[in-house]
Short mmCIF file of C-alpha atoms in Angstrom, two decimals:
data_model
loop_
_atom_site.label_atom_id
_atom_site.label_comp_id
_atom_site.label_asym_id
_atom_site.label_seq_id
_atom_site.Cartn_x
_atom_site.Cartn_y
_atom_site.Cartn_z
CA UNK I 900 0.00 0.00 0.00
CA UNK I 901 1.40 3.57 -1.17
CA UNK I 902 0.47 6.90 0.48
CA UNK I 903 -0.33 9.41 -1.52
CA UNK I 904 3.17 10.94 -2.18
CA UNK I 905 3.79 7.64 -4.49
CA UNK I 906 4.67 8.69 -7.96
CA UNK I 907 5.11 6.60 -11.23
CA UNK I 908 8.32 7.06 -13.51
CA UNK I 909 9.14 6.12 -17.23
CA UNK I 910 11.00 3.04 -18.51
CA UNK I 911 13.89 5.13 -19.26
CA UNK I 912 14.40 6.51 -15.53
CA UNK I 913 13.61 3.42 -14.04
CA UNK I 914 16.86 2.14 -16.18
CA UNK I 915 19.01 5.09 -15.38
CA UNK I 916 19.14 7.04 -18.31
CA UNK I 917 19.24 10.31 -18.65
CA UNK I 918 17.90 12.57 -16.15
CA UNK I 919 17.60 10.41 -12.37
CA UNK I 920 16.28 13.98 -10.90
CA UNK I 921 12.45 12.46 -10.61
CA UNK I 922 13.30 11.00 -6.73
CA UNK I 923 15.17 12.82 -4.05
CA UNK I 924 17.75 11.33 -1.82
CA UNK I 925 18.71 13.78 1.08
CA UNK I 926 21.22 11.64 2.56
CA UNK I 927 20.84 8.30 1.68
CA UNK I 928 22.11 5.55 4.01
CA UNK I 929 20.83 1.98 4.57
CA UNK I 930 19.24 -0.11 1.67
CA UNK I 931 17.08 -3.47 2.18
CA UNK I 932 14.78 -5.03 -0.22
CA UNK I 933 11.27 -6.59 0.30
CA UNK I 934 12.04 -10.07 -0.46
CA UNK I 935 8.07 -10.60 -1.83
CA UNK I 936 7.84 -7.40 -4.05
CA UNK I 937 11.74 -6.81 -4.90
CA UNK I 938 11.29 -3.39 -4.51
CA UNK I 939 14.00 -1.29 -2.34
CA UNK I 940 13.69 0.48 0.56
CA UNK I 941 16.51 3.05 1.47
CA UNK I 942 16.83 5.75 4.64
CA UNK I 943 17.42 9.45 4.13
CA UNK I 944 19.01 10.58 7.09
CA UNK I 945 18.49 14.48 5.92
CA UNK I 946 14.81 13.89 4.93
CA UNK I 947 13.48 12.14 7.94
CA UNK I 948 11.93 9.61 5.65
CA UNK I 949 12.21 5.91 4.86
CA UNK I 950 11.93 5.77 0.59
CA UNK I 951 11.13 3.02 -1.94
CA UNK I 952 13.17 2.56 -5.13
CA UNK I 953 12.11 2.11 -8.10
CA UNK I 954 8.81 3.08 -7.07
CA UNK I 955 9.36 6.35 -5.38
CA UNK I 956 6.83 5.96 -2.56
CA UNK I 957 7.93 7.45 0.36
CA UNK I 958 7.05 4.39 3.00
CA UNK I 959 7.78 5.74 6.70
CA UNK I 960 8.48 9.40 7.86
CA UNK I 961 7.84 12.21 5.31
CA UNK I 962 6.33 14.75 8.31
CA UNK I 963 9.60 16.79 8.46
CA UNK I 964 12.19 15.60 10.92
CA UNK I 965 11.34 15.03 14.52
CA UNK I 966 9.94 12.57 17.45
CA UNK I 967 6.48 12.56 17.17
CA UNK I 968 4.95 9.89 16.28
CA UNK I 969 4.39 10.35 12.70
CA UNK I 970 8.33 11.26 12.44
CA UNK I 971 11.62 10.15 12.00
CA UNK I 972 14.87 11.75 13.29
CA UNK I 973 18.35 10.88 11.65
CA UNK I 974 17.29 7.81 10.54
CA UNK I 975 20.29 5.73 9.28
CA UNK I 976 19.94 2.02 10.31
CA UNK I 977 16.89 -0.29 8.64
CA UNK I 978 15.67 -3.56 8.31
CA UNK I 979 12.72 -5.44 7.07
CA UNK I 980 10.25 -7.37 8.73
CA UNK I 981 8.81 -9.57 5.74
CA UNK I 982 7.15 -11.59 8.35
CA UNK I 983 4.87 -8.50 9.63
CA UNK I 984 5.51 -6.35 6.34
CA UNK I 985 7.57 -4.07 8.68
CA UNK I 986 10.29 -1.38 8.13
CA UNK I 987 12.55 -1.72 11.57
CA UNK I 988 14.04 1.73 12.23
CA UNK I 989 16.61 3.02 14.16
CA UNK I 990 16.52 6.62 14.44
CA UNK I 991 20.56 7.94 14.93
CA UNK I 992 18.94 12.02 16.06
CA UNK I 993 16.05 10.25 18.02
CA UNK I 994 18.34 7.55 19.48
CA UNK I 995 15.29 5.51 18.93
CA UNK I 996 14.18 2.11 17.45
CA UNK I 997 10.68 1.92 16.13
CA UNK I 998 8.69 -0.14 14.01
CA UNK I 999 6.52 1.13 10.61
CA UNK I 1000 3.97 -1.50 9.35
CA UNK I 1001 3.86 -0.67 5.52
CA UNK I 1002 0.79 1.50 4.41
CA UNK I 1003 0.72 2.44 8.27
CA UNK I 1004 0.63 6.50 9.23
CA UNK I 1005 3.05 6.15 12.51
CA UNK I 1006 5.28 4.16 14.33
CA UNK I 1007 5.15 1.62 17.10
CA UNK I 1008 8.43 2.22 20.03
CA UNK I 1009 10.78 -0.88 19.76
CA UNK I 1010 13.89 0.34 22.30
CA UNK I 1011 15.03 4.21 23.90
CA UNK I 1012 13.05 6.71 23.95
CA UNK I 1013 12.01 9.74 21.43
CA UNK I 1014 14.53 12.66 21.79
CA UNK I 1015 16.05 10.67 24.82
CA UNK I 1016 19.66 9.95 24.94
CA UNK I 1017 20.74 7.72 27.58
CA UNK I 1018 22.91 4.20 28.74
CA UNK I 1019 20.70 1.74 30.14
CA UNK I 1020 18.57 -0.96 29.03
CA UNK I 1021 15.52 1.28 27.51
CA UNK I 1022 17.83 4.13 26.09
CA UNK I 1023 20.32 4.46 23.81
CA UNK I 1024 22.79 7.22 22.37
CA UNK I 1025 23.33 7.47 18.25
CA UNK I 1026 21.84 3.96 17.40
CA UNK I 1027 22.98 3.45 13.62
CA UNK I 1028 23.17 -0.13 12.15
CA UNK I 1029 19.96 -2.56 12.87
CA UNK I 1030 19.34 -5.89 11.47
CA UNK I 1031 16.75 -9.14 12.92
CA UNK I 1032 17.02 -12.43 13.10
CA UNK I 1033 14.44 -14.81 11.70
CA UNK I 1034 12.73 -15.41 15.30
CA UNK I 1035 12.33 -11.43 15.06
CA UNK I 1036 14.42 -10.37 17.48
CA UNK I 1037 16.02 -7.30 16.96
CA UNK I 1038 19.89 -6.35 17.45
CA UNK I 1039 20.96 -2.61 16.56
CA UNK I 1040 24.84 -0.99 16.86
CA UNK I 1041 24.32 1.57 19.76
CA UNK I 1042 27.12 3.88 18.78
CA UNK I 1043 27.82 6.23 21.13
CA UNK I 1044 27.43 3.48 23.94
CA UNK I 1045 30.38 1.53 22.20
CA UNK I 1046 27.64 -1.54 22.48
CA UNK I 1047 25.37 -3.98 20.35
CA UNK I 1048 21.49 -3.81 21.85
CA UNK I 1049 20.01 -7.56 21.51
CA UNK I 1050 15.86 -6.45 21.74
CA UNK I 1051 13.36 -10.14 21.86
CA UNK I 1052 10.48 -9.78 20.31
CA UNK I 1053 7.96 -8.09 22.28
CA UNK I 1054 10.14 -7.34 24.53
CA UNK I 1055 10.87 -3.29 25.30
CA UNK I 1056 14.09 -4.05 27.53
CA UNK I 1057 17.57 -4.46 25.51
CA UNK I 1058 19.88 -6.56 26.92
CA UNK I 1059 23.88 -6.28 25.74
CA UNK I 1060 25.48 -9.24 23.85
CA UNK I 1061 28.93 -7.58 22.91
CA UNK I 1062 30.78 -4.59 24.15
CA UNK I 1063 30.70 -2.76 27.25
CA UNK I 1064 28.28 0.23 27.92
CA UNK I 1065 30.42 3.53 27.65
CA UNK I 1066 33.47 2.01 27.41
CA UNK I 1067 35.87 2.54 24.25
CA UNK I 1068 39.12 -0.34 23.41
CA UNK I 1069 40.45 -1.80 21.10
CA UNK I 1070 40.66 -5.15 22.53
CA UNK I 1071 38.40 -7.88 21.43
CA UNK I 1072 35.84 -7.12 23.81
CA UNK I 1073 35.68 -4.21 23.28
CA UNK I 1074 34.29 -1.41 20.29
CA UNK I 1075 35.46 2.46 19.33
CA UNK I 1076 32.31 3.83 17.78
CA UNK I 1077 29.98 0.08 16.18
CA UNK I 1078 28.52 1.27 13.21
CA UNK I 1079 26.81 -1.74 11.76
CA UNK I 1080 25.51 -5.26 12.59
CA UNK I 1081 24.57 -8.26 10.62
CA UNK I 1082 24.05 -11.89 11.47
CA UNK I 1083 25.10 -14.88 9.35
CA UNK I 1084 23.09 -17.77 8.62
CA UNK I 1085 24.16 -19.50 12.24
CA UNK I 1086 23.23 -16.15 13.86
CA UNK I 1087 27.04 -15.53 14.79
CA UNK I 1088 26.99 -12.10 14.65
CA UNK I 1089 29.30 -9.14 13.05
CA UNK I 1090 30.30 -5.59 13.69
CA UNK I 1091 31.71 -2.56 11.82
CA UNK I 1092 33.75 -1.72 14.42
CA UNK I 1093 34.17 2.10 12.84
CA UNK I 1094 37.65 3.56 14.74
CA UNK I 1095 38.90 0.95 15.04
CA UNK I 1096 39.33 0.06 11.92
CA UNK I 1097 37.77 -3.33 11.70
CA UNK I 1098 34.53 -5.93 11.27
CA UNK I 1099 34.42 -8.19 14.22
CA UNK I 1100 32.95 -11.26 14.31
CA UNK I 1101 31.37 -12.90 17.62
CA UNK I 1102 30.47 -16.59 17.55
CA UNK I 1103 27.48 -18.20 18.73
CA UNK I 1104 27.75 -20.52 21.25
CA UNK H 1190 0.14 -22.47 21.10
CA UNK H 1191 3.56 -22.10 21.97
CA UNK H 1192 4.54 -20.21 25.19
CA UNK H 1193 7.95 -18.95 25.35
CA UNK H 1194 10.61 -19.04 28.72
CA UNK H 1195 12.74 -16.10 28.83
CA UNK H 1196 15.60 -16.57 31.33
CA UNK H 1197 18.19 -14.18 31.83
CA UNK H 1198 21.41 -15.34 33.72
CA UNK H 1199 23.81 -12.45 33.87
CA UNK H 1200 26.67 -14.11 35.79
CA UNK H 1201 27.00 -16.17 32.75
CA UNK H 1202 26.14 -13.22 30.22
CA UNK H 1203 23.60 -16.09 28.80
CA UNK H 1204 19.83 -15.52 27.72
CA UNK H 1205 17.97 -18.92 27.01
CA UNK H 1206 14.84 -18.40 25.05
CA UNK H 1207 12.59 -21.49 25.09
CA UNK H 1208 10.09 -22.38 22.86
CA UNK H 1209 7.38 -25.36 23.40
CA UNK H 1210 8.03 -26.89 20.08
CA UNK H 1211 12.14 -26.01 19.94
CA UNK H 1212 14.76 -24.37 21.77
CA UNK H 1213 16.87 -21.57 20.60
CA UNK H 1214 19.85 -20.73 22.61
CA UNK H 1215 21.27 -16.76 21.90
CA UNK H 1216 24.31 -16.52 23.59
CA UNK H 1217 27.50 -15.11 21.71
CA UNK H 1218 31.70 -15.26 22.82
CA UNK H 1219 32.37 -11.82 23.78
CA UNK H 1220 35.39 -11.74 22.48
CA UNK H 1221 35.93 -11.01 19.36
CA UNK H 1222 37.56 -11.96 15.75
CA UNK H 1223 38.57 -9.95 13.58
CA UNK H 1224 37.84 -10.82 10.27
CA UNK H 1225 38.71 -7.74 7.68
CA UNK H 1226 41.03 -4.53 8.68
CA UNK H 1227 44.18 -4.70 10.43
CA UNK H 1228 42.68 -2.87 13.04
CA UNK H 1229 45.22 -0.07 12.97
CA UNK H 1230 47.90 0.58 11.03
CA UNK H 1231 48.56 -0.08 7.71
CA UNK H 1232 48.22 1.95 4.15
CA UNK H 1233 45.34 2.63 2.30
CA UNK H 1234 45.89 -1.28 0.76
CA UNK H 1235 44.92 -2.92 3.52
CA UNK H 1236 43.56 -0.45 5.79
CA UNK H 1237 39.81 -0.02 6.29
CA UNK H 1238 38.57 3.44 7.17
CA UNK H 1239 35.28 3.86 8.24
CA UNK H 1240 33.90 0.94 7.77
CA UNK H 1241 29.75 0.88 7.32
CA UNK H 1242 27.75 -1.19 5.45
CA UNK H 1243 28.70 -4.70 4.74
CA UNK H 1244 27.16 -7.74 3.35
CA UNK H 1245 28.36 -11.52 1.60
CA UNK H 1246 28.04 -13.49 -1.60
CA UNK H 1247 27.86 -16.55 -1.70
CA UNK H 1248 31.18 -17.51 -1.28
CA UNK H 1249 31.41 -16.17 2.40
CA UNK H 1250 33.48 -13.06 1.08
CA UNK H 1251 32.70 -10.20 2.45
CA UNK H 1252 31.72 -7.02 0.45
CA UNK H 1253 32.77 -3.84 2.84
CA UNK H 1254 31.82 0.17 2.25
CA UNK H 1255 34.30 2.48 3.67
CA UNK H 1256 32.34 5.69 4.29
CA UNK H 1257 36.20 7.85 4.94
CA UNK H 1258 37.78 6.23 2.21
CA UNK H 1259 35.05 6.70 -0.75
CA UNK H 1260 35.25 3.10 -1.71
CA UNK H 1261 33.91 -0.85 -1.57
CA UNK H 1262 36.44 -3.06 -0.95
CA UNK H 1263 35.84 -7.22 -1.08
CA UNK H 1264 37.86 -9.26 1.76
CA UNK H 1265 37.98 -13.56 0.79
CA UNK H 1266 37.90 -15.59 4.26
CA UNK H 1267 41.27 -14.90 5.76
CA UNK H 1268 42.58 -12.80 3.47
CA UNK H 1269 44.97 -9.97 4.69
CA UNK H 1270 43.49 -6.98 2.31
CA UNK H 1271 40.87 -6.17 0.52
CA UNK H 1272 40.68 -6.19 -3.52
CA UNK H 1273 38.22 -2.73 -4.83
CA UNK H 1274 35.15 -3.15 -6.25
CA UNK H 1275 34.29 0.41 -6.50
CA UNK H 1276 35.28 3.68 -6.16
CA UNK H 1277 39.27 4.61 -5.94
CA UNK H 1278 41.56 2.87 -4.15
CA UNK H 1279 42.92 6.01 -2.94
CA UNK H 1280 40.29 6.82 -1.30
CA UNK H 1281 39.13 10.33 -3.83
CA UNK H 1282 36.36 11.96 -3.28
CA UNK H 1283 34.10 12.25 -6.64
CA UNK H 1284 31.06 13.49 -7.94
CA UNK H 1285 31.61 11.42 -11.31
CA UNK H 1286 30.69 8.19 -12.32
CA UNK H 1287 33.99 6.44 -11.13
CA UNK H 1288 33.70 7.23 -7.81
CA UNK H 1289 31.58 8.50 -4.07
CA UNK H 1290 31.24 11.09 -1.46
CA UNK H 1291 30.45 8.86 1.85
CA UNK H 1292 29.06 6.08 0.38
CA UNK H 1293 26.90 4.21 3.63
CA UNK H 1294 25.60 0.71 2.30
CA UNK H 1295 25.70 -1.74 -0.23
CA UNK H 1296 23.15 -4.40 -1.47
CA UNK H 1297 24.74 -7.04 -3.73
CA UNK H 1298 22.67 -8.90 -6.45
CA UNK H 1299 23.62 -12.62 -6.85
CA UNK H 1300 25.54 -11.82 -9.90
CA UNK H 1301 28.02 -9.44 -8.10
CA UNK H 1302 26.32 -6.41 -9.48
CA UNK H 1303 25.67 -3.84 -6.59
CA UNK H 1304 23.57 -0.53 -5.54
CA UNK H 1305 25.66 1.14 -3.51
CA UNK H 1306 23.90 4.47 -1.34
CA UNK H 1307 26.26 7.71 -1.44
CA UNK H 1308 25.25 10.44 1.14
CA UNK H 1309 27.15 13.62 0.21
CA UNK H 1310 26.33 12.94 -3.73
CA UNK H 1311 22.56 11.91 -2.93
CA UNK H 1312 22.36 9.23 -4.71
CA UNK H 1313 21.92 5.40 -4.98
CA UNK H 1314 24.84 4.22 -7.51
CA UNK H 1315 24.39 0.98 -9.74
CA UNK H 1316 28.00 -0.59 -10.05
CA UNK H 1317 27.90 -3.77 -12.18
CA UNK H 1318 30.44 -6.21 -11.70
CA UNK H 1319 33.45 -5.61 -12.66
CA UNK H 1320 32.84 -2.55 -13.64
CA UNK H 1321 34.73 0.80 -13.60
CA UNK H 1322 31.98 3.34 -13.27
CA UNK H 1323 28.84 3.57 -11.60
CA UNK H 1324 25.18 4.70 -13.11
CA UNK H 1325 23.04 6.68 -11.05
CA UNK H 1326 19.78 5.24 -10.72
CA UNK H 1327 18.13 7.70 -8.34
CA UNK H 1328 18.59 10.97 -7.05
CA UNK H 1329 20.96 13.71 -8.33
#
């Protein structure tokens, strides 16, 4: 379902030639695709809006940037929920995590707090990367606590799986600035570990 | 229907989540590996700077974007560098075809074409394999 901002584009831009001008990217960051319609969704961090390629739609955000709840706020991390037909947000101004049903007009809180910054298990500072697992739980790179947040489904606590909260290293416990997340197939999980250099990789037991 | 068990031991850093009809134990080594960049160190040949988004084929190698150095490097398992895959190697910042301004993420078709997103230039790049130069596909 496509709000009303959805716009439709000839063959020729849809294959790159000549003029791309027809969508706007303020800041494009993350980019996932919706494994049942193929089409791309991608953040704009400047825009405040979550935006679908080829088709143009905008899909979350689009209210200006901000923490209400029809807004986003720096929004750099996604993922998608093909399960419950879900963009999974993580809002690096808001230092929020929230979930955007498709066709919905607002998010639903997933971890931290609007506007919030914070260090414990319901707030986070500069959350960027955010991926989920197939169970739907939810892990996201909370940056400025030099942590990964592991979030269960349905759960609104976050508990931490790698790092230490606040504390910077370069040992292999330790982050300068996580950037991104990802799991493999056996859920072992991997970090862009941003000053220092490196991707990390943490095995499952 | 199937109830769930969440335990959380924190002496032993350990969270069991229990299903009725499986179990599914999430419980990673806190140390680390590390698997591409030297870590610190190095020239701009083996060096990762800034790394962001990253994602696999299907040969386990890893495809890396290096928002400070303008450029996707690809790391095999083990390897001690990474070979480009696009942008420059030196790391020069471009408005043209053959190159990025903070390029974020990467998405990687099965045939080792890739969209690559590029913040400062506002636009999603489509770099086919092995190719040289990049076509933008949205934005400006």
């Amino acid at each position: 379902m496509l709000n009303k901002s959805a716009r439709s584009y000839s063959i020729a831009q849809f294959l790159g030639a000549g003029s791309t001008g027809g969508i706007a990217l303020g800041g494009p960051s993350a980019i996932v695709r919706d494994p049942s319609t193929g089409e791309f969704y991608i953040s704009t961090s400047n825009q405040g809006q979550i935006i679908s390629y080829p088709s143009g739609a905008i899909v979350a955000g689009g209210n200006t940037s901000g923490n209400t709840i029809t807004q986003l706020k720096s929004p750099i991390g996604l993922t998608y929920d093909d399960y419950k037909k879900a963009l999974i947000i993580s809002n690096y101004g808001g230092h929020s995590l929230v979930q955007w049903l498709l066709g919905a007009k607002h998010w639903t809180p997933i971890n931290g707090l609007a506007g919030i910054t914070g260090a414990s298990s319901s707030l986070l500072d500069g959350p960027i990367g955010i991926t989920i697992d197939p169970m739907g739980n939810i892990y996201c790179a909370d940056s400025n606590n030099h942590r990964v947040q592991l979030i269960l489904n349905g759960q609104s606590e976050a508990i931490t799986i790698a790092g230490v909260t606040g504390m910077t290293g370069s040992n292999s416990t330790l982050f300068n600035l996580p950037y991104w997340v990802k799991l493999d197939n056996q859920l072992n999980l991997y970090v862009a570990d941003k000053l220092n250099y490196r991707i990390q990789k943490f095995l499952r037991y | 229907m199937r109830r769930t068990f969440i335990q959380l031991n924190t002496y032993f850093s350990s969270i069991l989540v229990f299903f009725s009809d499986r179990v599914a134990f999430l419980r990673w080594n806190p140390s680390g590996i590390t698997i591409a960049g030297l870590g610190s160190g190095g020239n701009y040949s083996n060096h990762l700077y800034g790394p962001y988004g990253f994602t696999w084929d299907s040969n386990d190698t890893l495809y890396i974007v290096e928002i400070d150095f303008n450029r996707v490097t690809k790391w095999t398992p083990g390897a001690p560098r990474g070979t480009l895959v696009a942008g420059q190697a030196n790391g020069m910042i471009t408005n043209a075809s053959n190159g990025f301004q903070y390029p974020v993420d990467i998405f990687l078709e099965s045939n080792g074409d890739m969209y690559i997103t590029n913040r400062m230039n506002s636009r999603l790049q489509f770099w086919a394999n092995g190719a040289s130069v990049g076509t933008t596909v949205a934005g400006s």
